[in-house]
Short mmCIF file of C-alpha atoms in Angstrom, two decimals:
data_model
loop_
_atom_site.label_atom_id
_atom_site.label_comp_id
_atom_site.label_asym_id
_atom_site.label_seq_id
_atom_site.Cartn_x
_atom_site.Cartn_y
_atom_site.Cartn_z
CA MET G 17 18.95 69.92 90.85
CA LYS G 18 22.24 68.90 91.12
CA HIS G 19 24.51 71.27 92.54
CA SER G 20 28.39 70.27 91.36
CA MET G 21 31.11 72.58 92.93
CA GLU G 22 32.45 74.34 89.93
CA HIS G 23 28.63 75.09 89.26
CA ILE G 24 27.73 76.48 92.73
CA LEU G 25 31.23 78.59 92.85
CA GLU G 26 29.84 80.00 89.17
CA SER G 27 26.61 80.87 90.20
CA VAL G 28 27.97 82.90 93.06
CA GLN G 29 30.46 84.35 91.19
CA LYS G 30 27.91 85.49 88.62
CA GLY G 31 25.50 86.94 91.36
CA GLU G 32 23.11 84.19 90.70
CA LEU G 33 23.71 82.81 94.38
CA SER G 34 24.32 83.77 97.90
CA VAL G 35 27.40 82.83 99.92
CA HIS G 36 24.66 81.34 102.29
CA ASP G 37 22.78 79.02 100.10
CA ALA G 38 25.87 78.12 98.15
CA MET G 39 27.06 76.92 101.94
CA GLU G 40 24.18 75.58 102.00
CA LYS G 41 24.31 73.36 98.75
CA LEU G 42 27.96 72.25 99.91
CA LYS G 43 27.41 71.18 103.59
CA PRO G 44 28.36 67.65 103.37
CA GLN G 45 25.55 65.81 105.04
CA GLU G 46 21.70 67.23 106.54
CA GLU G 47 20.21 65.75 109.75
CA LEU G 48 17.12 64.78 109.87
CA GLY G 49 16.53 63.30 113.35
CA TYR G 50 16.12 59.78 112.07
CA ALA G 51 18.66 60.10 109.65
CA THR G 52 21.90 61.76 108.81
CA ILE G 53 21.99 62.01 104.89
CA ASP G 54 25.41 61.88 103.22
CA LEU G 55 25.27 64.57 100.58
CA GLN G 56 28.98 64.39 99.43
CA ARG G 57 28.58 60.72 98.29
CA GLU G 58 28.06 61.52 94.54
CA ALA G 59 31.25 63.92 94.67
CA ARG G 60 33.12 60.67 96.38
CA THR G 61 31.50 57.70 94.49
CA GLY G 62 29.96 58.80 91.58
CA PHE G 63 26.56 57.56 93.01
CA PRO G 64 24.33 59.21 95.51
CA GLU G 65 23.39 57.93 98.90
CA VAL G 66 21.00 55.08 98.51
CA ILE G 67 17.91 54.45 100.58
CA TYR G 68 17.35 51.03 101.87
CA GLY G 69 13.39 51.16 102.44
CA GLU G 70 13.25 48.03 104.48
CA GLY G 71 12.52 48.94 108.13
CA LYS G 72 12.17 52.51 107.22
CA THR G 73 8.42 53.88 107.41
CA SER G 74 6.78 55.52 104.29
CA GLU G 75 7.12 59.27 106.21
CA GLN G 76 10.90 58.38 106.59
CA ILE G 77 11.74 56.97 103.30
CA LEU G 78 9.78 60.24 101.89
CA GLY G 79 11.82 62.68 103.91
CA ILE G 80 14.84 61.42 103.12
CA PHE G 81 14.08 61.11 99.27
CA SER G 82 13.05 64.77 99.01
CA LYS G 83 16.44 65.76 100.65
CA LEU G 84 18.27 63.79 98.26
CA MET G 85 16.33 65.54 95.56
CA GLU G 86 17.22 69.05 96.37
CA HIS G 87 20.99 67.62 95.38
CA HIS G 88 20.88 65.04 92.87
CA ASP G 89 19.84 64.00 89.41
CA LYS G 90 18.90 60.82 90.80
CA VAL G 91 17.68 59.31 93.87
CA LEU G 92 16.94 55.50 94.36
CA ALA G 93 15.35 53.59 97.27
CA THR G 94 15.31 49.71 97.41
CA ARG G 95 12.96 47.40 99.34
CA VAL G 96 9.83 49.21 99.18
CA SER G 97 7.06 47.92 99.69
CA SER G 98 3.96 48.78 97.32
CA GLU G 99 2.02 49.93 100.42
CA LYS G 100 4.71 52.28 100.87
CA ALA G 101 5.61 53.66 97.29
CA SER G 102 1.78 54.64 96.55
CA PHE G 103 2.30 56.66 99.90
CA ILE G 104 5.61 58.12 98.99
CA LEU G 105 4.09 58.80 95.12
CA GLU G 106 1.37 60.44 96.07
CA GLN G 107 3.33 63.09 98.47
CA LEU G 108 6.08 63.73 95.95
CA LEU G 109 3.31 64.16 93.28
CA LEU G 110 2.09 67.25 95.32
CA LYS G 111 5.02 68.77 96.16
CA TYR G 112 6.64 67.94 92.26
CA PRO G 113 3.87 68.06 90.12
CA ASP G 114 6.27 68.52 87.07
CA GLN G 115 8.64 65.26 87.95
CA THR G 116 8.22 61.59 87.05
CA PHE G 117 8.84 58.67 89.48
CA PHE G 118 9.06 54.95 88.87
CA TYR G 119 8.29 52.43 90.65
CA HIS G 120 9.16 48.40 89.67
CA GLU G 121 6.74 46.30 92.02
CA SER G 122 8.58 42.91 91.85
CA ALA G 123 12.20 44.89 92.07
CA ARG G 124 10.36 47.16 94.83
CA THR G 125 12.67 49.61 93.78
CA PHE G 126 11.05 53.26 93.54
CA HIS G 127 13.57 55.92 91.91
CA TRP G 128 13.20 59.74 90.14
CA ILE G 129 15.85 61.19 87.29
CA HIS G 130 15.36 64.72 86.61
CA SER G 131 13.25 65.53 83.71
CA SER G 132 15.99 67.55 82.69
CA PHE G 133 18.97 65.13 83.18
CA GLN G 134 20.76 63.68 79.96
CA GLU G 135 22.22 60.29 80.49
CA LYS G 136 25.86 59.53 78.97
CA TRP G 137 25.68 55.91 78.91
CA LYS G 138 28.68 53.86 79.68
CA LYS G 139 30.45 52.07 76.55
CA GLY G 140 28.61 48.25 76.33
CA TYR G 141 26.91 46.29 78.47
CA ILE G 142 25.82 44.72 81.61
CA ALA G 143 24.48 41.20 81.31
CA VAL G 144 22.17 40.33 83.66
CA VAL G 145 21.69 36.66 83.49
CA CYS G 146 19.09 34.92 85.81
CA ALA G 147 18.62 30.87 86.74
CA GLY G 148 14.46 31.40 86.66
CA THR G 149 11.42 33.25 86.90
CA SER G 150 11.60 33.14 90.38
CA ASP G 151 14.52 34.94 90.53
CA LEU G 152 13.31 37.59 88.96
CA PRO G 153 13.15 40.11 91.64
CA ILE G 154 16.44 40.27 92.53
CA ALA G 155 17.73 40.29 89.17
CA GLU G 156 15.61 43.32 88.08
CA GLU G 157 16.57 45.01 91.40
CA ALA G 158 20.69 44.53 89.99
CA ALA G 159 19.57 45.21 86.28
CA ILE G 160 17.70 48.95 87.35
CA THR G 161 20.94 49.52 89.75
CA ALA G 162 23.01 49.18 87.02
CA GLU G 163 20.79 51.27 84.50
CA LEU G 164 20.77 54.12 87.24
CA MET G 165 24.40 54.09 87.32
CA GLY G 166 24.51 54.85 83.58
CA ASN G 167 24.52 51.42 82.08
CA LYS G 168 23.07 49.62 79.06
CA VAL G 169 21.74 45.66 80.48
CA GLU G 170 20.80 43.03 78.43
CA ARG G 171 18.11 40.87 80.58
CA ILE G 172 18.75 36.97 79.98
CA TYR G 173 16.25 35.22 82.11
CA ASP G 174 15.09 31.97 83.00
CA ILE G 175 17.91 29.57 81.52
CA GLY G 176 19.14 27.57 84.13
CA VAL G 177 20.98 24.93 84.26
CA ALA G 178 18.39 22.43 84.43
CA GLY G 179 18.02 23.23 80.51
CA ILE G 180 21.43 24.17 80.01
CA HIS G 181 21.00 24.16 76.14
CA ARG G 182 18.99 27.94 76.75
CA LEU G 183 22.24 29.02 78.36
CA LEU G 184 24.20 27.88 75.40
CA ASN G 185 22.04 29.65 72.70
CA LYS G 186 22.51 33.11 74.40
CA ALA G 187 26.45 32.50 75.35
CA SER G 188 27.60 34.53 72.60
CA LEU G 189 25.63 37.27 74.15
CA ILE G 190 26.67 36.48 77.65
CA GLU G 191 30.25 36.87 76.29
CA ASP G 192 30.10 40.24 74.81
CA ALA G 193 28.97 42.01 78.03
CA ASN G 194 31.29 44.39 79.98
CA VAL G 195 30.57 42.65 83.25
CA VAL G 196 27.94 39.62 83.97
CA ILE G 197 26.03 39.45 86.82
CA VAL G 198 24.55 35.89 87.61
CA VAL G 199 21.32 35.47 89.77
CA ALA G 200 20.53 31.39 91.19
CA GLY G 201 18.69 30.01 93.93
CA MET G 202 18.59 26.52 94.14
CA GLU G 203 21.98 25.33 94.28
CA GLY G 204 23.41 28.14 92.62
CA ALA G 205 25.12 26.25 90.04
CA LEU G 206 24.55 28.41 87.30
CA ALA G 207 27.45 31.12 88.53
CA SER G 208 29.81 28.37 88.04
CA VAL G 209 28.72 27.40 84.48
CA VAL G 210 28.92 30.94 82.91
CA GLY G 211 31.85 31.30 85.03
CA GLY G 212 33.52 28.54 82.89
CA LEU G 213 31.96 30.03 79.74
CA VAL G 214 33.15 33.59 79.53
CA SER G 215 36.21 36.26 80.14
CA LYS G 216 34.58 38.49 81.76
CA PRO G 217 34.05 39.33 85.66
CA VAL G 218 31.10 37.44 86.74
CA ILE G 219 29.39 38.47 89.90
CA ALA G 220 27.02 35.70 91.42
CA VAL G 221 24.17 36.54 93.49
CA PRO G 222 22.59 33.61 95.83
CA THR G 223 18.56 34.07 96.14
CA SER G 224 16.66 32.33 98.83
CA VAL G 225 14.71 30.73 96.35
CA GLY G 226 14.49 26.95 96.46
CA TYR G 227 13.25 24.07 98.67
CA GLY G 228 14.00 23.71 102.80
CA ALA G 229 17.47 21.84 102.24
CA SER G 230 18.45 25.06 100.22
CA MET G 231 18.06 26.86 103.74
CA ASN G 232 16.99 30.17 102.11
CA GLY G 233 19.85 30.61 100.05
CA ILE G 234 22.35 29.44 102.41
CA ALA G 235 22.77 26.31 99.62
CA ALA G 236 23.58 28.78 96.83
CA LEU G 237 25.94 31.02 98.59
CA LEU G 238 28.17 28.32 99.79
CA ALA G 239 28.27 26.93 96.38
CA MET G 240 29.01 29.86 94.55
CA LEU G 241 31.58 31.09 97.22
CA SER G 242 33.36 27.26 96.51
CA SER G 243 33.06 27.73 92.60
CA CYS G 244 35.81 26.14 91.14
CA ALA G 245 35.14 28.92 87.91
CA SER G 246 37.90 31.57 87.95
CA GLY G 247 36.79 35.42 87.94
CA VAL G 248 33.51 34.43 89.92
CA SER G 249 33.14 36.95 93.36
CA VAL G 250 29.76 36.82 95.29
CA VAL G 251 27.69 39.40 96.96
CA ASN G 252 24.78 38.22 99.90
CA ILE G 253 22.11 36.50 99.22
CA ASP G 254 19.40 38.46 97.54
CA ASN G 255 21.53 41.59 97.00
CA GLY G 256 20.67 42.37 93.78
CA PHE G 257 21.61 46.08 94.22
CA GLY G 258 24.87 45.21 95.43
CA ALA G 259 25.82 43.44 92.41
CA GLY G 260 24.23 45.96 90.33
CA TYR G 261 26.49 48.28 91.42
CA PHE G 262 29.66 46.43 91.64
CA ALA G 263 29.07 45.77 87.96
CA ALA G 264 28.58 49.26 87.18
CA THR G 265 31.44 50.17 89.34
CA LEU G 266 33.82 47.96 87.27
CA THR G 267 32.54 49.53 83.88
CA ASN G 268 32.77 53.16 85.25
CA THR G 269 36.31 51.78 85.79
CA ILE G 270 36.64 50.71 81.85
CA ASP G 271 34.95 53.60 80.70
CA GLN G 272 37.52 55.97 82.63
CA ALA G 273 40.59 53.91 80.95
CA ILE G 274 38.94 54.49 77.64
CA GLU G 275 38.23 57.95 78.06
CA LYS G 276 42.25 58.74 79.66
CA VAL G 277 43.19 57.02 76.41
CA LEU G 278 41.12 58.85 73.79
CA THR G 279 42.14 61.94 75.53
CA GLY G 280 45.37 61.14 75.47
CA LYS G 281 45.82 61.51 79.68
CA GLY G 282 46.72 58.08 79.79
CA GLU G 283 50.38 57.13 80.88
CA HIS G 284 52.47 55.74 78.64
CA THR G 285 55.48 53.18 79.67
#
């Protein structure tokens, strides 16, 4: 269902596709009344537009999801409740009975990958490090996002600083990752500790987990922003998706650099 410009033009040349249909597939956006869908985002950024499900009705998510399926091999919706997911799944299966859809209740993500799609995995892996079990929904949102963007993910969960030996036992696995995502609530100390142990970029995700003085994640956010460890960047509270996407962008840059060297297209000085 993905329609690259080259494939579309070749289809027109072979007489397999009319000029009118080709123009439909190449148009930059689709107006649905309640949403303007960016159909060219994958061509610009490497991944299709992602649906933020919170605040949208089931019907609106379904309409956007269906339209994106017509133009891409993958579609991801985040912050989708189980009630909305049940409705969307039922309707999509009526239209696409041969396709498989995935809902992760904890992460609240709903996604689809075309059955014929062959993933080209990026080299290495992203480590998603989680302080506690209560942080799992945000950690899983990050992990699933990174995986959909072509990355292998190592999940390293429940290794908060209250039991620092758990983290130290996993230090080599974390260090060997291309990028490290650290998800933590309470005082958010895990990000600084990991940042001081590894030589890789660390993306810190504060969560809204914690008692009163944690202020729904504000304490963790401020601690991570004030980290004395070098190489730590911070996304917004509970923004697992943003962390997974940013980590995947970094690994994509690494992959492109390696590819240039291997093919001799890189610049030499």
